[in-house]
């Protein structure tokens, strides 16, 4: 069936380094993608989104890249800080309407001091 | 700006009891969702609602009941709790128009333990 998955379950980075979290998706009809951050004991928090008609979108310290050819999504965090330690989920919504999202299982980002 | 709230935040119950988890949002969003989050499964959709009095099943609806008599509230009821329903439950909402209408905003979660 269709799924959204992550390549790495855990990513450890040094404070100040850049982090890259990857996500593969299999539904070629997906037209909207979102990255969420979930800190321990809290609900998922919206970080950044991107539509399928874009390849790149930047926010504050975060960039999302979309490669539709290989169905790959990535989240780049610049100058990673201890507060970035969390689980990151990618989510997709298939085309054709409706507001449901399909979530990946998540990647744990650990920032080492 | 209260946003989206859930109650209770923590709940311990026994097998066979009925439990209702509450969700309230102040944005007047059309869509509301209930998810459960378990290790190894990520977020799984239980039920969702496109508007008041319109609900539909998600991926794992068995054992759960929802209602939506008002736009701002979306309670989730476990009619007869089972141990397999021990989980963290998240409510979310999203709007029906706008450039990012599919973006869902989540509540803080309810941690449910069924003994």
Tab-separated table of C-alpha atoms in Angstrom:
chain	number	residue	atom	x	y	z
A	1	UNK	CA	0.000	0.000	0.000
A	2	UNK	CA	0.970	3.641	-0.086
A	3	UNK	CA	3.277	4.725	2.704
A	4	UNK	CA	5.515	7.445	3.935
A	5	UNK	CA	8.733	6.258	5.517
A	6	UNK	CA	11.970	7.507	6.974
A	7	UNK	CA	15.460	6.248	6.182
A	8	UNK	CA	17.032	6.722	9.634
A	9	UNK	CA	15.316	6.149	12.948
A	10	UNK	CA	17.948	8.067	14.976
A	11	UNK	CA	20.251	10.893	13.978
A	12	UNK	CA	22.942	12.293	16.287
A	13	UNK	CA	24.595	15.601	15.465
A	14	UNK	CA	26.938	18.001	17.208
A	15	UNK	CA	25.589	21.338	18.300
A	16	UNK	CA	26.197	23.887	15.582
A	17	UNK	CA	26.317	21.357	12.770
A	18	UNK	CA	23.667	21.086	10.088
A	19	UNK	CA	21.144	18.241	10.282
A	20	UNK	CA	19.487	16.469	7.394
A	21	UNK	CA	16.474	14.259	7.959
A	22	UNK	CA	15.199	12.221	5.048
A	23	UNK	CA	11.831	10.848	4.070
A	24	UNK	CA	10.721	8.610	1.227
A	25	UNK	CA	7.170	8.520	-0.042
A	26	UNK	CA	5.544	6.154	-2.485
A	27	UNK	CA	2.349	7.915	-3.538
A	28	UNK	CA	3.146	9.782	-6.733
A	29	UNK	CA	-0.222	11.565	-6.462
A	30	UNK	CA	0.767	13.306	-3.215
A	31	UNK	CA	0.731	17.040	-3.711
A	32	UNK	CA	1.442	18.480	-0.264
A	33	UNK	CA	4.091	17.596	2.301
A	34	UNK	CA	4.633	18.717	5.855
A	35	UNK	CA	7.357	18.324	8.441
A	36	UNK	CA	6.389	18.122	12.085
A	37	UNK	CA	8.522	18.278	15.224
A	38	UNK	CA	7.478	16.401	18.337
A	39	UNK	CA	9.188	17.061	21.628
A	40	UNK	CA	8.943	14.575	24.442
A	41	UNK	CA	5.517	14.659	26.061
A	42	UNK	CA	4.043	17.095	23.560
A	43	UNK	CA	1.941	17.014	20.446
A	44	UNK	CA	3.432	17.321	16.940
A	45	UNK	CA	4.234	20.888	15.962
A	46	UNK	CA	4.151	22.207	12.394
A	47	UNK	CA	7.597	23.214	11.085
A	48	UNK	CA	7.390	23.752	7.347
A	49	UNK	CA	5.431	22.599	4.331
A	50	UNK	CA	5.907	22.339	0.593
A	51	UNK	CA	3.643	21.804	-2.402
A	52	UNK	CA	4.502	19.411	-5.191
A	53	UNK	CA	4.961	22.312	-7.639
A	54	UNK	CA	8.001	23.447	-5.651
A	55	UNK	CA	11.456	21.926	-5.168
A	56	UNK	CA	12.622	23.925	-2.198
A	57	UNK	CA	11.215	26.056	0.545
A	58	UNK	CA	13.037	27.874	3.295
A	59	UNK	CA	12.020	28.952	6.735
A	60	UNK	CA	13.930	30.170	9.721
A	61	UNK	CA	16.942	27.810	9.975
A	62	UNK	CA	14.984	25.083	8.171
A	63	UNK	CA	14.799	24.115	4.516
A	64	UNK	CA	12.645	21.463	2.912
A	65	UNK	CA	13.693	19.892	-0.362
A	66	UNK	CA	11.389	17.864	-2.556
A	67	UNK	CA	12.618	15.537	-5.279
A	68	UNK	CA	9.590	14.220	-7.090
A	69	UNK	CA	11.632	12.128	-9.489
A	70	UNK	CA	12.784	9.800	-6.726
A	71	UNK	CA	9.913	10.568	-4.344
A	72	UNK	CA	12.171	11.944	-1.647
A	73	UNK	CA	11.698	14.687	0.915
A	74	UNK	CA	14.315	16.101	3.239
A	75	UNK	CA	14.437	18.543	6.118
A	76	UNK	CA	17.607	20.508	6.663
A	77	UNK	CA	18.199	22.255	9.973
A	78	UNK	CA	21.008	24.787	10.003
A	79	UNK	CA	23.223	25.319	13.051
A	80	UNK	CA	21.444	22.641	15.072
A	81	UNK	CA	20.726	23.618	18.660
A	82	UNK	CA	19.912	21.545	21.758
A	83	UNK	CA	16.312	22.726	21.469
A	84	UNK	CA	16.085	20.951	18.133
A	85	UNK	CA	16.278	17.564	19.865
A	86	UNK	CA	12.976	15.895	19.084
A	87	UNK	CA	11.289	13.380	16.818
A	88	UNK	CA	10.655	14.664	13.319
A	89	UNK	CA	7.828	13.343	11.150
A	90	UNK	CA	7.135	13.847	7.528
A	91	UNK	CA	3.543	13.719	6.352
A	92	UNK	CA	1.873	13.753	2.991
A	93	UNK	CA	-1.576	14.365	1.682
A	94	UNK	CA	-2.573	12.623	-1.507
A	95	UNK	CA	-4.121	14.588	-4.333
A	96	UNK	CA	-7.835	14.617	-4.996
A	97	UNK	CA	-9.029	16.619	-2.021
A	98	UNK	CA	-9.639	15.796	1.603
A	99	UNK	CA	-7.547	16.889	4.548
A	100	UNK	CA	-6.183	13.555	5.760
A	101	UNK	CA	-2.470	13.117	6.250
A	102	UNK	CA	-0.300	10.014	6.160
A	103	UNK	CA	2.588	10.127	8.618
A	104	UNK	CA	5.962	8.485	8.640
A	105	UNK	CA	7.166	6.711	11.785
A	106	UNK	CA	9.587	9.494	12.695
A	107	UNK	CA	13.300	10.175	13.150
A	108	UNK	CA	14.776	10.933	16.555
A	109	UNK	CA	17.223	13.832	16.348
A	110	UNK	CA	19.737	14.007	19.187
A	111	UNK	CA	21.906	17.075	19.534
A	112	UNK	CA	25.175	16.475	21.330
A	113	UNK	CA	26.890	19.325	23.167
B	1	UNK	CA	-5.392	32.144	22.017
B	2	UNK	CA	-6.279	28.725	23.438
B	3	UNK	CA	-5.917	26.851	20.125
B	4	UNK	CA	-6.641	23.186	20.583
B	5	UNK	CA	-6.955	21.563	23.980
B	6	UNK	CA	-7.467	18.029	25.200
B	7	UNK	CA	-8.782	16.657	28.475
B	8	UNK	CA	-7.930	14.835	30.548
B	9	UNK	CA	-4.178	14.910	29.978
B	10	UNK	CA	-3.730	11.624	31.849
B	11	UNK	CA	-6.223	8.858	32.480
B	12	UNK	CA	-6.040	5.459	34.134
B	13	UNK	CA	-9.001	3.158	33.710
B	14	UNK	CA	-9.888	-0.503	33.910
B	15	UNK	CA	-10.754	-2.994	31.210
B	16	UNK	CA	-14.402	-2.817	30.244
B	17	UNK	CA	-15.028	0.743	31.404
B	18	UNK	CA	-16.247	3.498	29.129
B	19	UNK	CA	-13.884	6.399	28.692
B	20	UNK	CA	-14.396	9.691	26.867
B	21	UNK	CA	-11.538	11.878	25.727
B	22	UNK	CA	-12.383	15.487	24.996
B	23	UNK	CA	-11.036	17.775	22.304
B	24	UNK	CA	-11.839	21.455	21.896
B	25	UNK	CA	-10.548	23.954	19.319
B	26	UNK	CA	-11.090	27.708	19.190
B	27	UNK	CA	-10.189	28.305	15.540
B	28	UNK	CA	-13.535	27.215	14.042
B	29	UNK	CA	-11.658	24.747	11.862
B	30	UNK	CA	-13.891	22.507	9.799
B	31	UNK	CA	-11.807	19.361	10.058
B	32	UNK	CA	-10.956	17.498	13.243
B	33	UNK	CA	-9.043	14.284	13.702
B	34	UNK	CA	-8.241	11.687	16.337
B	35	UNK	CA	-4.975	9.764	16.254
B	36	UNK	CA	-3.328	7.236	18.489
B	37	UNK	CA	0.424	7.074	18.807
B	38	UNK	CA	2.190	3.849	19.720
B	39	UNK	CA	5.847	2.887	19.522
B	40	UNK	CA	6.635	1.405	16.157
B	41	UNK	CA	3.394	2.597	14.555
B	42	UNK	CA	3.684	6.343	14.471
B	43	UNK	CA	0.437	8.284	14.259
B	44	UNK	CA	-2.579	6.269	13.167
B	45	UNK	CA	-5.875	7.883	12.302
B	46	UNK	CA	-8.855	6.653	14.311
B	47	UNK	CA	-11.685	8.913	13.133
B	48	UNK	CA	-12.040	12.257	11.476
B	49	UNK	CA	-14.737	14.810	10.862
B	50	UNK	CA	-15.134	17.229	7.961
B	51	UNK	CA	-17.757	19.340	9.716
B	52	UNK	CA	-20.366	19.199	12.469
B	53	UNK	CA	-22.440	16.009	12.207
B	54	UNK	CA	-20.095	14.530	9.584
B	55	UNK	CA	-17.690	11.838	10.753
B	56	UNK	CA	-15.806	9.048	9.043
B	57	UNK	CA	-13.603	6.126	9.965
B	58	UNK	CA	-9.863	6.237	9.732
B	59	UNK	CA	-7.299	3.467	9.770
B	60	UNK	CA	-8.053	1.985	13.215
B	61	UNK	CA	-11.676	2.784	14.217
B	62	UNK	CA	-12.665	-0.469	15.967
B	63	UNK	CA	-13.599	0.013	19.612
B	64	UNK	CA	-14.019	3.782	19.296
B	65	UNK	CA	-16.994	6.074	18.802
B	66	UNK	CA	-17.003	9.776	17.930
B	67	UNK	CA	-19.559	12.522	17.657
B	68	UNK	CA	-19.470	16.122	16.529
B	69	UNK	CA	-22.547	18.079	17.457
B	70	UNK	CA	-20.608	21.366	17.569
B	71	UNK	CA	-17.800	22.546	15.305
B	72	UNK	CA	-15.438	23.189	18.205
B	73	UNK	CA	-15.770	19.839	19.993
B	74	UNK	CA	-14.870	16.336	18.897
B	75	UNK	CA	-15.075	13.791	21.741
B	76	UNK	CA	-13.685	10.286	21.379
B	77	UNK	CA	-15.290	7.470	23.382
B	78	UNK	CA	-13.901	4.070	24.132
B	79	UNK	CA	-17.097	2.128	24.743
B	80	UNK	CA	-15.448	-0.782	26.572
B	81	UNK	CA	-11.766	-0.127	27.111
B	82	UNK	CA	-9.239	-2.870	26.387
B	83	UNK	CA	-5.553	-3.049	27.274
B	84	UNK	CA	-4.664	-2.734	23.601
B	85	UNK	CA	-6.130	0.766	23.722
B	86	UNK	CA	-3.410	1.919	26.089
B	87	UNK	CA	-1.809	4.664	24.056
B	88	UNK	CA	-1.279	8.367	23.638
B	89	UNK	CA	-4.203	10.016	21.870
B	90	UNK	CA	-3.873	13.194	19.862
B	91	UNK	CA	-6.568	15.417	18.531
B	92	UNK	CA	-5.873	17.701	15.560
B	93	UNK	CA	-7.748	20.221	13.459
B	94	UNK	CA	-7.362	21.856	10.058
B	95	UNK	CA	-9.190	24.437	8.021
B	96	UNK	CA	-11.145	23.833	4.799
B	97	UNK	CA	-9.746	26.713	2.758
B	98	UNK	CA	-6.516	28.616	2.267
B	99	UNK	CA	-3.113	27.822	0.811
B	100	UNK	CA	-2.227	25.427	3.621
B	101	UNK	CA	-5.615	24.050	4.445
B	102	UNK	CA	-4.302	20.520	4.881
B	103	UNK	CA	-1.975	21.517	7.710
B	104	UNK	CA	-3.150	19.896	10.901
B	105	UNK	CA	-2.581	21.470	14.293
B	106	UNK	CA	-2.293	19.124	17.219
B	107	UNK	CA	-3.367	19.190	20.816
B	108	UNK	CA	-1.043	18.217	23.693
B	109	UNK	CA	-2.307	14.639	23.870
B	110	UNK	CA	-4.018	12.380	26.392
B	111	UNK	CA	-2.053	9.537	27.904
B	112	UNK	CA	-4.412	6.635	28.555
B	113	UNK	CA	-3.529	3.555	30.546
B	114	UNK	CA	-5.994	0.654	30.587
B	115	UNK	CA	-5.378	-1.836	33.387
